[in-house]
Short mmCIF file of C-alpha atoms and ligand atoms in Angstrom, two decimals:
data_model
loop_
_atom_site.label_atom_id
_atom_site.label_comp_id
_atom_site.label_asym_id
_atom_site.label_seq_id
_atom_site.Cartn_x
_atom_site.Cartn_y
_atom_site.Cartn_z
CA MET F 586 20.28 -133.74 -117.40
CA ALA F 587 22.52 -135.60 -120.12
CA ASP F 588 26.00 -136.67 -118.93
CA SER F 589 27.93 -134.07 -120.89
CA ASP F 590 25.46 -131.21 -119.56
CA ARG F 591 26.82 -131.56 -116.00
CA GLU F 592 29.74 -129.67 -116.85
CA LYS F 593 27.77 -126.88 -118.49
CA ALA F 594 25.38 -126.76 -115.47
CA ALA F 595 28.49 -126.27 -113.09
CA ASN F 596 29.39 -123.45 -115.17
CA GLY F 597 26.01 -121.93 -114.83
CA MET F 598 24.43 -123.11 -117.94
CA ALA F 599 21.84 -125.89 -118.07
CA ASN F 600 19.70 -127.49 -120.82
CA LEU F 601 16.14 -126.81 -119.81
CA SER F 602 13.58 -129.03 -121.67
CA VAL F 603 10.88 -127.00 -122.66
CA GLY F 604 8.08 -128.67 -124.63
CA ASP F 605 9.97 -130.52 -127.48
CA GLY F 606 12.81 -127.91 -127.65
CA THR F 607 15.69 -127.52 -125.67
CA LEU F 608 16.74 -124.25 -124.32
CA ASP F 609 20.03 -122.85 -122.93
CA VAL F 610 19.29 -120.86 -120.15
CA LYS F 611 21.65 -119.08 -117.68
CA VAL F 612 20.86 -120.45 -114.38
CA GLU F 613 19.81 -117.23 -112.43
CA GLU F 614 19.33 -116.95 -108.63
CA SER F 615 15.48 -117.92 -109.07
CA GLU F 616 15.99 -120.61 -111.48
CA ASP F 617 14.66 -124.14 -110.92
CA PHE F 618 15.89 -127.29 -112.50
CA VAL F 619 13.65 -130.51 -113.11
CA ASP F 620 14.13 -133.55 -115.12
CA PRO F 621 13.89 -137.25 -114.28
CA TRP F 622 17.42 -137.44 -113.09
CA ASN F 623 17.86 -133.95 -111.30
CA VAL F 624 15.75 -131.49 -109.18
CA THR F 625 17.10 -128.46 -107.63
CA SER F 626 15.91 -125.01 -106.70
CA SER F 627 17.87 -121.96 -105.48
CA SER F 628 15.07 -121.05 -103.17
CA ALA F 629 14.71 -122.34 -99.73
CA LYS F 630 10.88 -122.61 -100.34
CA GLY F 631 11.74 -125.12 -102.95
CA ILE F 632 10.39 -125.36 -106.48
CA ASP F 633 8.06 -122.67 -107.86
CA TYR F 634 5.37 -125.03 -108.85
CA ASP F 635 3.06 -122.47 -110.39
CA LYS F 636 5.97 -121.80 -112.71
CA LEU F 637 6.58 -125.42 -113.43
CA ILE F 638 2.82 -125.91 -114.49
CA LYS F 639 3.26 -122.98 -117.07
CA LYS F 640 6.61 -124.43 -118.35
CA PHE F 641 5.36 -127.97 -118.72
CA GLY F 642 2.06 -126.86 -119.99
CA SER F 643 -0.12 -129.07 -117.50
CA SER F 644 -2.88 -127.84 -115.50
CA LYS F 645 -3.29 -126.93 -111.80
CA ILE F 646 -5.50 -129.00 -109.47
CA ASP F 647 -7.99 -126.56 -108.42
CA ASP F 648 -10.97 -126.80 -106.05
CA VAL F 649 -13.27 -127.74 -108.88
CA LEU F 650 -11.42 -131.02 -109.66
CA ILE F 651 -11.06 -131.81 -105.76
CA GLU F 652 -14.73 -131.48 -105.40
CA ARG F 653 -15.34 -133.71 -108.47
CA PHE F 654 -13.13 -136.32 -106.69
CA GLU F 655 -15.39 -136.19 -103.55
CA LYS F 656 -18.60 -136.31 -105.58
CA ILE F 657 -17.76 -139.06 -107.54
CA THR F 658 -16.10 -141.39 -105.04
CA GLY F 659 -18.39 -140.15 -102.21
CA LYS F 660 -15.14 -139.99 -99.99
CA PRO F 661 -13.38 -136.74 -98.61
CA ALA F 662 -10.43 -136.08 -100.66
CA HIS F 663 -7.01 -137.28 -99.64
CA HIS F 664 -5.02 -134.72 -97.74
CA PHE F 665 -2.30 -134.87 -100.70
CA LEU F 666 -4.93 -133.17 -102.88
CA LYS F 667 -6.37 -130.75 -100.26
CA ARG F 668 -2.95 -129.64 -99.36
CA GLY F 669 -1.58 -129.20 -102.88
CA ILE F 670 0.92 -131.93 -102.46
CA PHE F 671 -0.35 -133.41 -105.59
CA PHE F 672 -0.90 -130.09 -107.51
CA SER F 673 -0.88 -130.53 -111.30
CA HIS F 674 -2.71 -132.96 -113.86
CA ARG F 675 -3.18 -133.52 -117.25
CA ASP F 676 -6.70 -134.61 -118.82
CA VAL F 677 -8.06 -136.08 -115.33
CA HIS F 678 -11.61 -134.64 -115.90
CA GLN F 679 -11.56 -136.61 -119.27
CA VAL F 680 -11.10 -140.09 -117.15
CA LEU F 681 -13.38 -138.93 -114.73
CA ASN F 682 -16.11 -138.25 -117.32
CA LEU F 683 -15.62 -141.77 -118.56
CA TYR F 684 -15.57 -143.30 -115.00
CA GLU F 685 -19.17 -141.52 -114.51
CA GLN F 686 -20.26 -143.11 -117.59
CA GLY F 687 -19.37 -146.64 -116.40
CA LYS F 688 -16.04 -147.04 -118.25
CA PRO F 689 -13.34 -147.17 -115.42
CA PHE F 690 -9.76 -146.39 -115.97
CA PHE F 691 -6.70 -148.39 -114.85
CA LEU F 692 -3.89 -146.93 -112.68
CA TYR F 693 -0.17 -147.12 -113.45
CA THR F 694 2.72 -146.15 -111.51
CA GLY F 695 6.53 -147.20 -110.85
CA ARG F 696 9.78 -147.06 -109.18
CA GLY F 697 13.36 -147.34 -110.34
CA PRO F 698 14.96 -149.47 -108.04
CA SER F 699 18.29 -147.41 -107.31
CA SER F 700 18.70 -148.07 -103.69
CA GLU F 701 18.11 -151.16 -101.12
CA ALA F 702 16.36 -148.95 -98.62
CA MET F 703 13.54 -146.75 -99.65
CA HIS F 704 13.12 -143.36 -97.88
CA LEU F 705 9.98 -141.41 -96.99
CA GLY F 706 9.66 -139.49 -100.24
CA HIS F 707 9.58 -142.85 -102.29
CA LEU F 708 6.48 -143.66 -100.50
CA ILE F 709 4.54 -140.43 -101.45
CA PRO F 710 3.25 -141.74 -104.87
CA PHE F 711 2.53 -145.21 -103.51
CA ILE F 712 0.43 -143.90 -100.47
CA PHE F 713 -1.46 -141.87 -103.07
CA THR F 714 -2.11 -144.58 -105.59
CA LYS F 715 -3.30 -146.95 -102.90
CA TRP F 716 -6.00 -144.42 -101.92
CA LEU F 717 -6.94 -143.94 -105.63
CA GLN F 718 -7.17 -147.75 -106.09
CA GLU F 719 -9.43 -148.08 -102.89
CA VAL F 720 -11.77 -145.28 -103.66
CA PHE F 721 -12.07 -145.91 -107.40
CA ASP F 722 -11.87 -149.86 -107.29
CA VAL F 723 -9.60 -150.15 -110.52
CA PRO F 724 -6.90 -152.22 -111.72
CA LEU F 725 -3.23 -151.01 -110.93
CA VAL F 726 0.03 -151.93 -112.80
CA ILE F 727 3.47 -151.00 -111.07
CA GLN F 728 6.56 -150.96 -113.13
CA LEU F 729 10.02 -151.47 -111.46
CA THR F 730 12.52 -150.15 -114.08
CA ASP F 731 15.39 -152.23 -113.26
CA ASP F 732 16.73 -151.75 -116.70
CA GLU F 733 16.78 -147.99 -116.22
CA LYS F 734 18.76 -148.11 -113.24
CA PHE F 735 21.10 -150.36 -114.96
CA PHE F 736 21.69 -147.92 -117.79
CA TRP F 737 21.90 -144.88 -115.60
CA LYS F 738 23.84 -146.29 -112.33
CA ASP F 739 26.92 -147.86 -112.24
CA MET F 740 25.37 -151.11 -111.24
CA LYS F 741 25.60 -154.76 -112.39
CA LEU F 742 22.36 -156.16 -113.91
CA GLU F 743 21.89 -158.80 -111.22
CA GLU F 744 22.05 -155.94 -108.49
CA ALA F 745 19.45 -154.01 -110.24
CA GLN F 746 17.18 -157.14 -110.19
CA ARG F 747 18.08 -157.63 -106.65
CA LEU F 748 17.09 -154.08 -105.64
CA ALA F 749 13.85 -154.37 -107.70
CA TYR F 750 12.93 -157.63 -105.50
CA GLU F 751 13.72 -155.70 -102.16
CA ASN F 752 11.69 -152.51 -103.21
CA VAL F 753 8.67 -154.65 -104.23
CA LYS F 754 8.49 -155.62 -100.47
CA ASP F 755 8.31 -151.83 -99.63
CA ILE F 756 5.77 -151.34 -102.08
CA ILE F 757 3.53 -154.35 -101.25
CA ALA F 758 3.94 -153.09 -97.58
CA CYS F 759 1.81 -149.81 -98.62
CA GLY F 760 -1.11 -152.15 -98.62
CA PHE F 761 -2.07 -152.75 -102.32
CA ASP F 762 -4.74 -155.37 -102.84
CA VAL F 763 -3.44 -158.38 -104.64
CA THR F 764 -6.61 -159.06 -106.50
CA LYS F 765 -6.56 -155.52 -108.19
CA THR F 766 -2.59 -155.18 -108.48
CA PHE F 767 -0.03 -156.50 -110.94
CA ILE F 768 3.79 -155.43 -110.33
CA PHE F 769 6.40 -156.30 -112.71
CA SER F 770 10.10 -155.86 -113.23
CA ASP F 771 11.01 -154.87 -116.77
CA LEU F 772 14.03 -157.33 -116.87
CA ASP F 773 11.65 -160.19 -116.05
CA PHE F 774 8.51 -159.33 -117.56
CA ILE F 775 9.21 -158.13 -120.93
CA GLY F 776 10.48 -161.58 -122.26
CA GLN F 777 7.26 -162.97 -120.85
CA CYS F 778 4.78 -160.58 -122.65
CA PRO F 779 4.80 -160.10 -126.62
CA ALA F 780 2.09 -157.63 -126.41
CA PHE F 781 4.14 -155.29 -124.23
CA TYR F 782 7.01 -155.67 -126.51
CA GLN F 783 5.06 -155.12 -129.47
CA ASN F 784 3.86 -151.67 -127.97
CA MET F 785 7.48 -150.86 -127.30
CA VAL F 786 8.53 -151.19 -130.93
CA ARG F 787 5.29 -149.35 -132.06
CA ILE F 788 6.34 -146.42 -129.64
CA GLN F 789 9.91 -146.57 -130.77
CA ARG F 790 9.11 -146.10 -134.40
CA CYS F 791 7.14 -142.80 -133.60
CA VAL F 792 9.91 -140.93 -131.79
CA THR F 793 13.24 -139.77 -133.42
CA PHE F 794 16.62 -139.33 -131.87
CA ASN F 795 16.11 -135.55 -132.27
CA GLN F 796 12.86 -135.68 -130.31
CA VAL F 797 14.40 -137.52 -127.23
CA LYS F 798 17.19 -135.06 -127.42
CA GLY F 799 14.84 -132.33 -126.88
CA ILE F 800 12.81 -133.86 -124.12
CA PHE F 801 15.41 -135.70 -122.06
CA GLY F 802 18.78 -133.76 -122.86
CA PHE F 803 20.25 -136.70 -124.51
CA ASP F 804 23.44 -135.95 -126.80
CA ASP F 805 25.49 -137.75 -129.29
CA SER F 806 27.49 -139.67 -126.62
CA THR F 807 24.36 -141.03 -124.83
CA ILE F 808 24.33 -144.76 -124.72
CA ILE F 809 21.59 -146.34 -126.99
CA GLY F 810 20.23 -148.03 -123.91
CA LYS F 811 19.08 -144.56 -122.48
CA ILE F 812 17.93 -143.41 -125.82
CA SER F 813 15.55 -146.05 -126.26
CA PHE F 814 14.43 -146.49 -122.71
CA PRO F 815 11.56 -144.01 -122.64
CA ALA F 816 9.51 -146.31 -124.94
CA ILE F 817 9.80 -148.90 -121.94
CA GLN F 818 8.45 -146.44 -119.54
CA ALA F 819 5.73 -145.21 -122.00
CA ALA F 820 4.50 -148.86 -122.86
CA PRO F 821 2.47 -149.60 -119.64
CA SER F 822 0.24 -146.49 -120.30
CA PHE F 823 -1.62 -148.67 -122.85
CA SER F 824 -4.01 -151.40 -121.73
CA SER F 825 -2.96 -153.51 -124.82
CA SER F 826 0.30 -153.78 -123.10
CA PHE F 827 -1.21 -156.22 -120.67
CA PRO F 828 -3.67 -158.63 -122.49
CA PHE F 829 -3.98 -161.07 -119.52
CA ILE F 830 -5.56 -158.28 -117.31
CA PHE F 831 -7.56 -156.34 -120.07
CA ASN F 832 -8.33 -159.13 -122.40
CA GLY F 833 -6.85 -157.49 -125.30
CA LYS F 834 -8.70 -154.30 -125.00
CA LYS F 835 -7.05 -151.41 -126.26
CA ASP F 836 -9.05 -148.70 -125.13
CA VAL F 837 -9.06 -148.63 -121.23
CA HIS F 838 -7.85 -145.28 -120.30
CA CYS F 839 -4.74 -144.95 -117.86
CA LEU F 840 -4.12 -142.62 -115.12
CA ILE F 841 -0.62 -142.03 -113.93
CA PRO F 842 0.16 -140.87 -110.25
CA CYS F 843 3.86 -139.58 -110.29
CA ALA F 844 6.27 -136.96 -109.18
CA ILE F 845 6.39 -134.16 -111.56
CA ASP F 846 9.90 -134.89 -112.75
CA GLN F 847 8.53 -138.07 -114.59
CA ASP F 848 6.23 -135.95 -116.74
CA PRO F 849 8.88 -135.69 -119.76
CA TYR F 850 8.24 -139.40 -120.27
CA PHE F 851 4.39 -139.04 -120.51
CA ARG F 852 4.65 -136.06 -122.51
CA MET F 853 6.27 -138.12 -125.11
CA THR F 854 3.88 -141.05 -124.47
CA ARG F 855 0.76 -138.61 -125.08
CA ASP F 856 2.36 -137.38 -128.17
CA VAL F 857 2.76 -140.71 -129.82
CA ALA F 858 -0.61 -142.14 -128.49
CA PRO F 859 -2.92 -140.63 -130.97
CA ARG F 860 -0.63 -141.84 -134.00
CA LEU F 861 -0.97 -145.41 -132.64
CA GLY F 862 -4.91 -144.89 -132.10
CA LEU F 863 -4.58 -145.42 -128.64
CA PRO F 864 -5.84 -143.19 -125.57
CA LYS F 865 -3.34 -140.51 -124.09
CA PRO F 866 -2.71 -141.36 -120.43
CA ALA F 867 -3.77 -138.68 -117.80
CA LEU F 868 -1.56 -137.66 -115.23
CA LEU F 869 -1.59 -136.62 -111.66
CA HIS F 870 1.63 -134.90 -110.56
CA SER F 871 3.13 -134.54 -107.05
CA SER F 872 5.33 -132.15 -105.63
CA PHE F 873 8.90 -133.11 -104.28
CA PHE F 874 9.60 -134.34 -100.87
CA PRO F 875 12.01 -132.07 -99.56
CA ALA F 876 15.50 -132.97 -98.16
CA LEU F 877 16.04 -132.82 -94.41
CA GLN F 878 18.64 -129.71 -95.17
CA GLY F 879 15.85 -127.78 -96.95
CA ALA F 880 13.73 -127.49 -100.01
CA GLN F 881 16.49 -126.71 -102.48
CA THR F 882 16.77 -130.44 -103.23
CA LYS F 883 14.55 -133.42 -102.91
CA MET F 884 15.30 -136.31 -100.54
CA SER F 885 17.92 -138.42 -102.09
CA ALA F 886 18.87 -142.17 -101.08
CA SER F 887 22.49 -141.48 -102.21
CA ASP F 888 22.73 -138.90 -99.24
CA PRO F 889 21.99 -140.69 -96.32
CA ASN F 890 21.92 -137.52 -93.98
CA SER F 891 19.47 -136.07 -96.29
CA SER F 892 16.87 -138.88 -95.98
CA ILE F 893 14.78 -140.74 -93.48
CA PHE F 894 14.69 -144.40 -94.60
CA LEU F 895 12.04 -146.82 -94.04
CA THR F 896 14.71 -148.92 -92.30
CA ASP F 897 15.90 -146.23 -89.71
CA THR F 898 15.57 -147.11 -86.20
CA ASP F 899 13.55 -144.94 -83.77
CA LYS F 900 16.99 -143.47 -82.58
CA GLN F 901 18.20 -142.67 -86.12
CA ILE F 902 15.15 -140.85 -86.94
CA LYS F 903 15.27 -138.72 -83.92
CA THR F 904 18.87 -137.96 -84.30
CA LYS F 905 18.57 -136.99 -87.95
CA ILE F 906 15.49 -134.74 -87.41
CA ASN F 907 17.18 -133.12 -84.44
CA LYS F 908 20.68 -132.57 -86.22
CA TYR F 909 19.59 -131.86 -89.72
CA ALA F 910 15.99 -130.78 -90.30
CA PHE F 911 16.13 -127.35 -91.43
CA SER F 912 14.53 -124.77 -89.19
CA GLY F 913 12.37 -121.75 -90.24
CA GLY F 914 12.71 -120.43 -86.68
CA GLY F 915 14.45 -117.25 -85.41
CA ALA F 916 18.20 -117.35 -84.58
CA THR F 917 17.65 -116.87 -80.91
CA ILE F 918 14.33 -117.67 -78.58
CA GLU F 919 14.09 -113.77 -78.21
CA GLU F 920 14.06 -113.31 -82.06
CA HIS F 921 11.68 -116.11 -82.68
CA LYS F 922 9.17 -115.02 -79.99
CA ALA F 923 9.37 -111.49 -81.71
CA ASN F 924 9.03 -112.48 -85.41
CA GLY F 925 7.80 -116.06 -85.44
CA GLY F 926 8.86 -119.01 -87.69
CA ASP F 927 8.53 -119.52 -91.36
CA CYS F 928 6.58 -122.53 -92.05
CA ASP F 929 7.24 -122.27 -95.84
CA VAL F 930 11.07 -123.32 -95.27
CA ASP F 931 10.77 -125.09 -92.14
CA ILE F 932 11.41 -128.81 -92.93
CA SER F 933 9.80 -130.25 -89.87
CA TYR F 934 6.58 -128.50 -90.62
CA GLN F 935 6.92 -129.37 -94.36
CA TYR F 936 7.12 -133.29 -93.41
CA LEU F 937 4.07 -132.69 -91.04
CA ARG F 938 2.21 -131.25 -94.09
CA PHE F 939 2.96 -134.70 -95.88
CA PHE F 940 2.29 -137.13 -93.09
CA LEU F 941 -0.02 -135.62 -90.21
CA GLU F 942 -3.28 -136.08 -91.64
CA ASP F 943 -5.24 -134.22 -88.81
CA ASP F 944 -6.28 -130.84 -90.66
CA GLU F 945 -7.07 -129.00 -87.26
CA ARG F 946 -4.03 -129.78 -85.58
CA LEU F 947 -1.51 -128.96 -88.49
CA ASP F 948 -3.54 -125.54 -88.90
CA LYS F 949 -3.01 -124.98 -85.31
CA ILE F 950 0.77 -125.83 -85.28
CA ARG F 951 1.08 -123.56 -88.32
CA GLN F 952 -0.55 -120.66 -86.40
CA ASP F 953 1.33 -121.05 -83.30
CA TYR F 954 4.83 -121.57 -85.08
CA THR F 955 4.07 -118.58 -87.31
CA SER F 956 3.13 -116.38 -84.31
CA GLY F 957 6.28 -117.38 -82.64
CA GLU F 958 4.54 -119.01 -79.62
CA LEU F 959 5.90 -122.55 -80.68
CA LEU F 960 9.72 -123.14 -81.08
CA THR F 961 11.27 -125.32 -83.80
CA GLY F 962 12.17 -127.96 -81.04
CA TYR F 963 8.38 -128.49 -80.74
CA LEU F 964 7.90 -129.08 -84.37
CA LYS F 965 10.74 -131.49 -84.28
CA LYS F 966 9.36 -133.36 -81.46
CA GLU F 967 6.00 -133.49 -82.93
CA LEU F 968 7.46 -134.87 -86.29
CA ILE F 969 9.60 -137.48 -84.50
CA GLU F 970 6.76 -138.75 -82.56
CA LEU F 971 4.73 -139.16 -85.74
CA LEU F 972 7.48 -140.52 -87.81
CA GLN F 973 8.64 -143.25 -85.53
CA PRO F 974 5.46 -145.32 -85.30
CA LEU F 975 4.75 -144.92 -89.01
CA VAL F 976 8.24 -146.22 -89.83
CA ARG F 977 7.99 -149.09 -87.10
CA ALA F 978 4.54 -150.09 -88.55
CA HIS F 979 5.95 -150.23 -92.16
CA LYS F 980 8.92 -152.16 -91.19
CA GLU F 981 6.74 -154.69 -89.37
CA ARG F 982 4.36 -154.98 -92.31
CA ARG F 983 7.47 -155.46 -94.84
CA GLN F 984 9.00 -158.11 -92.42
CA LYS F 985 5.65 -160.24 -92.84
CA ILE F 986 5.84 -160.30 -96.56
CA THR F 987 6.62 -163.61 -97.98
CA ASP F 988 8.11 -164.92 -101.21
CA GLU F 989 4.91 -166.51 -102.10
CA GLN F 990 3.00 -163.14 -101.67
CA ILE F 991 5.63 -161.19 -103.72
CA LYS F 992 5.32 -163.97 -106.51
CA GLU F 993 1.51 -163.56 -106.44
CA PHE F 994 1.80 -159.81 -107.07
CA MET F 995 4.32 -160.48 -109.94
CA THR F 996 2.61 -163.37 -111.81
CA LEU F 997 0.95 -162.54 -115.23
CA ARG F 998 -2.58 -163.13 -114.54
CA LYS F 999 -6.17 -161.89 -114.74
CA LEU F 1000 -7.26 -159.46 -111.89
CA LYS F 1001 -10.67 -159.34 -110.33
CA PHE F 1002 -12.02 -157.09 -113.12
CA ASP F 1003 -13.68 -158.37 -116.33
CA TYR F 1004 -13.18 -157.08 -119.66
N1 LIG P 2326 11.53 -143.64 -113.85
C1 LIG P 2326 10.68 -143.89 -112.46
C2 LIG P 2326 11.92 -143.79 -111.40
O1 LIG P 2326 13.01 -143.65 -111.65
C3 LIG P 2326 10.11 -145.30 -112.41
C4 LIG P 2326 8.74 -145.25 -113.09
C5 LIG P 2326 8.76 -146.21 -114.27
C6 LIG P 2326 7.68 -144.54 -112.89
N2 LIG P 2326 7.33 -145.81 -114.60
C7 LIG P 2326 6.45 -145.00 -113.84
C8 LIG P 2326 7.25 -143.41 -112.05
C9 LIG P 2326 5.36 -144.55 -113.96
C10 LIG P 2326 6.12 -143.09 -112.08
C11 LIG P 2326 5.06 -143.50 -112.98
O2 LIG P 2326 11.56 -143.75 -110.42
#
């Protein structure tokens, strides 16, 4: 949402980006809002993702696509795919076709370093990207947009750089393979790589102010740093931006796993790609990780009570879940036993969907909670016992990461792949 649109939104009007045009829509009871900076829904069930697919013009991840993943990789599909957590895509069949013909793609994802401590929601794209890297054995580039956060947040440049460096540790702690992964911060990297800057200016020449107004809701009082930033997030979609990895090859296709709020950047990228004679990036979109208070908003680092951070102690995790996790249960035990609980709005259940890998166990919990046999307290206990060791293990891995390791991931170099 553009800065000056906030007021409009508060008055019940919002600029919804639809395709290339911007539409003023009265925010009705059922209206969702999704752009790279704001995600809200008026429904406790969260965003209506089928509607979003229609609005954005992407494709649903269906059983056919999931079966293809399994057939090509010879591995069971990740539970994020099977459970619809990654639910939408663009052109994934095409990159799979090429892969089958022996022409592998590369992966690109990123993070805007806006907070020191990352939360559980931030992990979702990285957990999934790590799985993709493992099963497809392909190169991965990870962009840290410290420049973006400098433009959008009230933050010193040095602070944005420091946060990028802190976040790199959390990213590496997800288990990426250093021989297949290049991580870069925009502020450090762009000056070191002329090919990247060359692609940026090529992209900048293809997009008008009018177009970014339509796509991102910018207006006449938006700073020019923001207006030109989309070209910086677009550039890593092209293999020619990384000559040290791809040996100057321009036609290695790119697959981008990201939360669906990042799609506007890549609609723009896909629009300019053919004009530059470069392949359009393919996309895999995830749904949002809901706030503890309910799926009307996503987990946000700026509201500590809405989030479980990767730095939280066992005790903090327990307290936050018990105190804040929105319950889909009945108001009294009698009512709950009679009518059952609602998994669609129950945050503990929703988090279990993301993190409890055992399908059978999750299914049983769903049945028993829906029937009213299990109470919310049981779901909370189950979630606490799942998340405490998970966060503890992440912290331990993070603590062991050395400056040398970070340097290795962030050094411009050839990866283990030949081009
Ligand atoms: N803009 C993203 C954010 O604020 C960061 C980002 C950069 C990104 N490039 C990306 C996210 C590619 C997903 C895919 O978090």
